[in-house]
């Protein structure tokens, strides 16, 4: 299965600023997904990022707030823009590999103060 | 639409006893079902999946799950719990067609007492 390197692992940010999270995969994958896990909650899908096309956002998430880049088949970034304390969460990337195996990054724990 | 329910926020079991973590799903089609475990400050680790075939699926760390189509359930089981199994467990589903992203249940915290 694919191995994902996600950075940063954690950050504390000032409100109103932006943070970009990176995910690097050790193999080429078509589909990448970005999830948010709010404190004590389950994972909620933010968007699906396919290389060569615009990301598809889920209801409640917009591109201006969570712009995503997918420049190639091994890399993607998620930016959390104009942050507020409500954005404090764990953000995870995920890829769909062979045989419908899904691998997850180790997560980025974001605290907005 | 697809959804997953984990009816128990927490399950407590004594070490050495069998454990069950419940999951039911709702999809309009054939489901692909998954179990993941999350340890503190760690990402999600894959345990097992059901795509097709044998309803009893065996996975990592001695866990298994049984797909029951009539009851739309996919409960996670282990014959003998270990203290190290204490973690947060998530059930997830997706359809065999269409949207490829997983939909997760609310999670169940498993606490295994020594």
mmCIF file of C-alpha atoms in Angstrom:
data_model
loop_
_atom_site.group_PDB
_atom_site.id
_atom_site.type_symbol
_atom_site.label_atom_id
_atom_site.label_comp_id
_atom_site.label_asym_id
_atom_site.label_seq_id
_atom_site.Cartn_x
_atom_site.Cartn_y
_atom_site.Cartn_z
ATOM 1 C CA UNK A 1 0.000 0.000 0.000
ATOM 2 C CA UNK A 2 1.003 3.606 -0.531
ATOM 3 C CA UNK A 3 2.948 5.532 2.088
ATOM 4 C CA UNK A 4 1.985 9.152 2.711
ATOM 5 C CA UNK A 5 4.175 11.821 4.232
ATOM 6 C CA UNK A 6 2.038 14.645 5.631
ATOM 7 C CA UNK A 7 3.462 17.947 6.839
ATOM 8 C CA UNK A 8 3.327 19.718 9.200
ATOM 9 C CA UNK A 9 2.307 17.305 11.921
ATOM 10 C CA UNK A 10 0.994 20.154 14.033
ATOM 11 C CA UNK A 11 0.880 23.917 14.107
ATOM 12 C CA UNK A 12 -0.462 26.756 16.192
ATOM 13 C CA UNK A 13 -1.618 29.674 14.061
ATOM 14 C CA UNK A 14 -2.994 33.138 14.601
ATOM 15 C CA UNK A 15 -6.525 33.828 13.492
ATOM 16 C CA UNK A 16 -6.778 35.466 10.110
ATOM 17 C CA UNK A 17 -3.688 33.729 8.751
ATOM 18 C CA UNK A 18 -3.437 30.741 6.395
ATOM 19 C CA UNK A 19 -1.747 27.365 6.667
ATOM 20 C CA UNK A 20 -0.801 25.047 3.835
ATOM 21 C CA UNK A 21 -0.679 21.326 4.492
ATOM 22 C CA UNK A 22 1.288 19.055 2.202
ATOM 23 C CA UNK A 23 0.878 15.379 1.367
ATOM 24 C CA UNK A 24 3.517 13.472 -0.560
ATOM 25 C CA UNK A 25 2.769 9.929 -1.703
ATOM 26 C CA UNK A 26 5.452 7.383 -2.537
ATOM 27 C CA UNK A 27 3.564 6.152 -5.618
ATOM 28 C CA UNK A 28 1.325 7.607 -8.293
ATOM 29 C CA UNK A 29 -2.324 7.690 -7.316
ATOM 30 C CA UNK A 30 -5.288 9.073 -9.169
ATOM 31 C CA UNK A 31 -7.519 9.985 -6.266
ATOM 32 C CA UNK A 32 -6.585 11.946 -3.183
ATOM 33 C CA UNK A 33 -8.996 12.985 -0.480
ATOM 34 C CA UNK A 34 -8.847 15.602 2.255
ATOM 35 C CA UNK A 35 -10.696 15.099 5.528
ATOM 36 C CA UNK A 36 -11.270 17.155 8.640
ATOM 37 C CA UNK A 37 -11.603 15.639 12.102
ATOM 38 C CA UNK A 38 -12.887 18.133 14.612
ATOM 39 C CA UNK A 39 -12.099 17.499 18.284
ATOM 40 C CA UNK A 40 -13.842 14.350 19.464
ATOM 41 C CA UNK A 41 -15.581 13.900 16.132
ATOM 42 C CA UNK A 42 -15.468 11.627 13.141
ATOM 43 C CA UNK A 43 -13.839 12.326 9.795
ATOM 44 C CA UNK A 44 -15.669 14.600 7.394
ATOM 45 C CA UNK A 45 -14.707 14.733 3.737
ATOM 46 C CA UNK A 46 -13.643 18.197 2.591
ATOM 47 C CA UNK A 47 -12.883 17.474 -1.049
ATOM 48 C CA UNK A 48 -11.648 14.995 -3.619
ATOM 49 C CA UNK A 49 -8.573 16.038 -5.576
ATOM 50 C CA UNK A 50 -7.824 14.406 -8.901
ATOM 51 C CA UNK A 51 -4.761 15.365 -10.893
ATOM 52 C CA UNK A 52 -5.519 17.555 -13.860
ATOM 53 C CA UNK A 53 -8.920 18.717 -12.725
ATOM 54 C CA UNK A 54 -10.455 21.027 -10.175
ATOM 55 C CA UNK A 55 -11.088 19.574 -6.751
ATOM 56 C CA UNK A 56 -14.633 18.542 -5.946
ATOM 57 C CA UNK A 57 -15.836 20.024 -2.679
ATOM 58 C CA UNK A 58 -18.420 18.593 -0.313
ATOM 59 C CA UNK A 59 -21.375 20.527 0.948
ATOM 60 C CA UNK A 60 -20.279 23.072 3.511
ATOM 61 C CA UNK A 61 -16.741 23.446 2.160
ATOM 62 C CA UNK A 62 -15.736 26.062 -0.415
ATOM 63 C CA UNK A 63 -12.679 26.613 -2.522
ATOM 64 C CA UNK A 64 -12.016 30.100 -1.192
ATOM 65 C CA UNK A 65 -11.668 28.744 2.330
ATOM 66 C CA UNK A 66 -9.932 25.443 1.481
ATOM 67 C CA UNK A 67 -8.026 25.817 -1.807
ATOM 68 C CA UNK A 68 -6.445 22.577 -2.975
ATOM 69 C CA UNK A 69 -3.657 21.981 -5.441
ATOM 70 C CA UNK A 70 -2.864 18.682 -7.159
ATOM 71 C CA UNK A 71 0.063 19.383 -9.490
ATOM 72 C CA UNK A 72 0.964 15.732 -10.105
ATOM 73 C CA UNK A 73 0.019 12.166 -9.195
ATOM 74 C CA UNK A 74 2.126 12.070 -6.018
ATOM 75 C CA UNK A 75 1.497 15.412 -4.334
ATOM 76 C CA UNK A 76 -1.294 17.613 -3.044
ATOM 77 C CA UNK A 77 -1.728 20.593 -0.752
ATOM 78 C CA UNK A 78 -4.666 21.879 1.248
ATOM 79 C CA UNK A 79 -4.680 25.464 2.452
ATOM 80 C CA UNK A 80 -6.831 26.569 5.353
ATOM 81 C CA UNK A 81 -7.422 30.253 4.695
ATOM 82 C CA UNK A 82 -8.348 33.170 6.937
ATOM 83 C CA UNK A 83 -8.385 30.880 9.916
ATOM 84 C CA UNK A 84 -10.634 31.172 12.939
ATOM 85 C CA UNK A 85 -10.667 29.097 16.138
ATOM 86 C CA UNK A 86 -13.464 26.993 14.611
ATOM 87 C CA UNK A 87 -10.905 25.675 12.114
ATOM 88 C CA UNK A 88 -8.978 23.978 14.907
ATOM 89 C CA UNK A 89 -9.059 20.336 13.853
ATOM 90 C CA UNK A 90 -6.977 17.485 12.590
ATOM 91 C CA UNK A 91 -6.668 17.516 8.813
ATOM 92 C CA UNK A 92 -5.885 14.264 7.025
ATOM 93 C CA UNK A 93 -5.138 13.361 3.460
ATOM 94 C CA UNK A 94 -5.951 9.968 2.025
ATOM 95 C CA UNK A 95 -5.331 8.094 -1.195
ATOM 96 C CA UNK A 96 -7.163 5.263 -2.856
ATOM 97 C CA UNK A 97 -4.716 2.621 -3.945
ATOM 98 C CA UNK A 98 -4.900 -0.741 -5.593
ATOM 99 C CA UNK A 99 -7.645 -3.177 -4.587
ATOM 100 C CA UNK A 100 -9.618 -0.353 -3.006
ATOM 101 C CA UNK A 101 -7.136 0.091 -0.204
ATOM 102 C CA UNK A 102 -7.256 3.528 1.379
ATOM 103 C CA UNK A 103 -4.194 4.918 3.119
ATOM 104 C CA UNK A 104 -4.163 7.956 5.384
ATOM 105 C CA UNK A 105 -1.514 10.469 6.277
ATOM 106 C CA UNK A 106 -0.588 10.879 9.917
ATOM 107 C CA UNK A 107 -2.604 14.074 10.130
ATOM 108 C CA UNK A 108 -1.992 17.749 10.831
ATOM 109 C CA UNK A 109 -3.214 18.960 14.199
ATOM 110 C CA UNK A 110 -4.118 22.614 13.765
ATOM 111 C CA UNK A 111 -4.813 24.973 16.649
ATOM 112 C CA UNK A 112 -5.984 28.489 15.849
ATOM 113 C CA UNK A 113 -5.589 31.079 18.578
ATOM 114 C CA UNK B 1 -26.680 8.661 -0.143
ATOM 115 C CA UNK B 2 -24.576 6.502 2.085
ATOM 116 C CA UNK B 3 -24.235 6.524 5.847
ATOM 117 C CA UNK B 4 -22.723 4.551 8.658
ATOM 118 C CA UNK B 5 -23.874 4.263 12.253
ATOM 119 C CA UNK B 6 -21.810 3.237 15.217
ATOM 120 C CA UNK B 7 -24.363 3.103 18.015
ATOM 121 C CA UNK B 8 -21.902 2.912 20.898
ATOM 122 C CA UNK B 9 -19.676 5.833 21.817
ATOM 123 C CA UNK B 10 -17.618 3.580 24.062
ATOM 124 C CA UNK B 11 -17.189 -0.125 24.636
ATOM 125 C CA UNK B 12 -15.557 -1.456 27.784
ATOM 126 C CA UNK B 13 -14.225 -4.984 27.963
ATOM 127 C CA UNK B 14 -11.877 -6.879 30.232
ATOM 128 C CA UNK B 15 -8.593 -8.126 28.868
ATOM 129 C CA UNK B 16 -8.928 -11.662 27.555
ATOM 130 C CA UNK B 17 -12.652 -11.352 26.898
ATOM 131 C CA UNK B 18 -14.156 -11.217 23.422
ATOM 132 C CA UNK B 19 -14.996 -7.800 22.045
ATOM 133 C CA UNK B 20 -17.540 -6.528 19.547
ATOM 134 C CA UNK B 21 -17.751 -3.054 18.080
ATOM 135 C CA UNK B 22 -20.984 -2.504 16.187
ATOM 136 C CA UNK B 23 -21.521 -0.909 12.796
ATOM 137 C CA UNK B 24 -24.581 -0.642 10.584
ATOM 138 C CA UNK B 25 -24.722 0.958 7.188
ATOM 139 C CA UNK B 26 -27.190 2.426 4.756
ATOM 140 C CA UNK B 27 -26.472 2.529 1.036
ATOM 141 C CA UNK B 28 -28.470 2.262 -2.150
ATOM 142 C CA UNK B 29 -26.285 -0.303 -3.832
ATOM 143 C CA UNK B 30 -23.496 -2.714 -3.030
ATOM 144 C CA UNK B 31 -21.350 -1.540 -0.127
ATOM 145 C CA UNK B 32 -17.634 -1.657 0.355
ATOM 146 C CA UNK B 33 -17.057 -1.703 4.118
ATOM 147 C CA UNK B 34 -13.962 -0.872 6.117
ATOM 148 C CA UNK B 35 -12.677 -0.736 9.674
ATOM 149 C CA UNK B 36 -9.927 1.613 10.791
ATOM 150 C CA UNK B 37 -8.283 2.199 14.152
ATOM 151 C CA UNK B 38 -6.881 5.473 15.441
ATOM 152 C CA UNK B 39 -4.421 5.642 18.292
ATOM 153 C CA UNK B 40 -3.779 8.956 20.090
ATOM 154 C CA UNK B 41 -1.825 11.423 17.952
ATOM 155 C CA UNK B 42 -1.662 8.952 15.110
ATOM 156 C CA UNK B 43 -3.312 8.668 11.731
ATOM 157 C CA UNK B 44 -5.812 6.012 10.760
ATOM 158 C CA UNK B 45 -4.613 2.457 10.447
ATOM 159 C CA UNK B 46 -6.416 -0.005 8.207
ATOM 160 C CA UNK B 47 -7.774 -3.131 9.894
ATOM 161 C CA UNK B 48 -9.886 -4.912 7.300
ATOM 162 C CA UNK B 49 -12.347 -4.488 4.454
ATOM 163 C CA UNK B 50 -15.221 -6.267 2.794
ATOM 164 C CA UNK B 51 -15.578 -5.892 -0.947
ATOM 165 C CA UNK B 52 -17.159 -9.147 -2.057
ATOM 166 C CA UNK B 53 -16.959 -12.867 -1.380
ATOM 167 C CA UNK B 54 -16.810 -14.538 2.025
ATOM 168 C CA UNK B 55 -18.911 -12.668 4.553
ATOM 169 C CA UNK B 56 -16.339 -13.259 7.299
ATOM 170 C CA UNK B 57 -13.327 -11.055 6.800
ATOM 171 C CA UNK B 58 -10.109 -11.467 8.764
ATOM 172 C CA UNK B 59 -7.826 -8.522 9.253
ATOM 173 C CA UNK B 60 -4.861 -7.178 11.130
ATOM 174 C CA UNK B 61 -4.051 -7.785 14.811
ATOM 175 C CA UNK B 62 -6.494 -10.691 15.134
ATOM 176 C CA UNK B 63 -9.575 -8.665 14.271
ATOM 177 C CA UNK B 64 -12.376 -9.945 12.079
ATOM 178 C CA UNK B 65 -15.731 -8.676 10.881
ATOM 179 C CA UNK B 66 -18.829 -10.281 9.458
ATOM 180 C CA UNK B 67 -20.811 -8.737 6.643
ATOM 181 C CA UNK B 68 -24.527 -9.319 7.190
ATOM 182 C CA UNK B 69 -26.540 -8.050 4.257
ATOM 183 C CA UNK B 70 -29.964 -8.724 5.746
ATOM 184 C CA UNK B 71 -29.134 -6.760 8.893
ATOM 185 C CA UNK B 72 -26.970 -4.234 7.018
ATOM 186 C CA UNK B 73 -24.270 -4.707 9.629
ATOM 187 C CA UNK B 74 -20.514 -5.099 9.695
ATOM 188 C CA UNK B 75 -19.548 -5.641 13.322
ATOM 189 C CA UNK B 76 -15.900 -5.801 14.320
ATOM 190 C CA UNK B 77 -14.883 -8.660 16.583
ATOM 191 C CA UNK B 78 -11.887 -10.110 18.334
ATOM 192 C CA UNK B 79 -11.898 -13.343 20.364
ATOM 193 C CA UNK B 80 -9.574 -12.110 23.116
ATOM 194 C CA UNK B 81 -9.032 -8.407 23.805
ATOM 195 C CA UNK B 82 -5.677 -6.897 24.696
ATOM 196 C CA UNK B 83 -5.056 -3.719 26.670
ATOM 197 C CA UNK B 84 -3.147 -2.474 23.630
ATOM 198 C CA UNK B 85 -6.378 -2.687 21.582
ATOM 199 C CA UNK B 86 -7.654 0.368 23.468
ATOM 200 C CA UNK B 87 -8.169 3.005 20.786
ATOM 201 C CA UNK B 88 -10.781 4.744 18.643
ATOM 202 C CA UNK B 89 -12.381 2.560 15.983
ATOM 203 C CA UNK B 90 -14.091 3.819 12.841
ATOM 204 C CA UNK B 91 -16.346 1.973 10.448
ATOM 205 C CA UNK B 92 -16.533 3.361 6.899
ATOM 206 C CA UNK B 93 -18.486 2.662 3.723
ATOM 207 C CA UNK B 94 -18.521 3.521 0.078
ATOM 208 C CA UNK B 95 -20.508 2.275 -2.879
ATOM 209 C CA UNK B 96 -19.062 0.002 -5.536
ATOM 210 C CA UNK B 97 -19.810 2.724 -8.094
ATOM 211 C CA UNK B 98 -19.818 6.502 -8.190
ATOM 212 C CA UNK B 99 -18.202 8.492 -5.430
ATOM 213 C CA UNK B 100 -14.997 6.860 -4.301
ATOM 214 C CA UNK B 101 -14.488 8.635 -0.988
ATOM 215 C CA UNK B 102 -15.196 6.845 2.280
ATOM 216 C CA UNK B 103 -18.006 7.906 4.588
ATOM 217 C CA UNK B 104 -17.130 7.362 8.235
ATOM 218 C CA UNK B 105 -19.161 6.484 11.273
ATOM 219 C CA UNK B 106 -18.941 8.538 14.436
ATOM 220 C CA UNK B 107 -16.356 6.259 15.996
ATOM 221 C CA UNK B 108 -16.344 3.961 19.021
ATOM 222 C CA UNK B 109 -13.807 4.224 21.776
ATOM 223 C CA UNK B 110 -12.696 0.803 22.947
ATOM 224 C CA UNK B 111 -11.357 0.583 26.472
ATOM 225 C CA UNK B 112 -9.803 -2.724 27.493
ATOM 226 C CA UNK B 113 -9.259 -3.045 31.202
ATOM 227 C CA UNK B 114 -6.402 -5.129 32.598
#
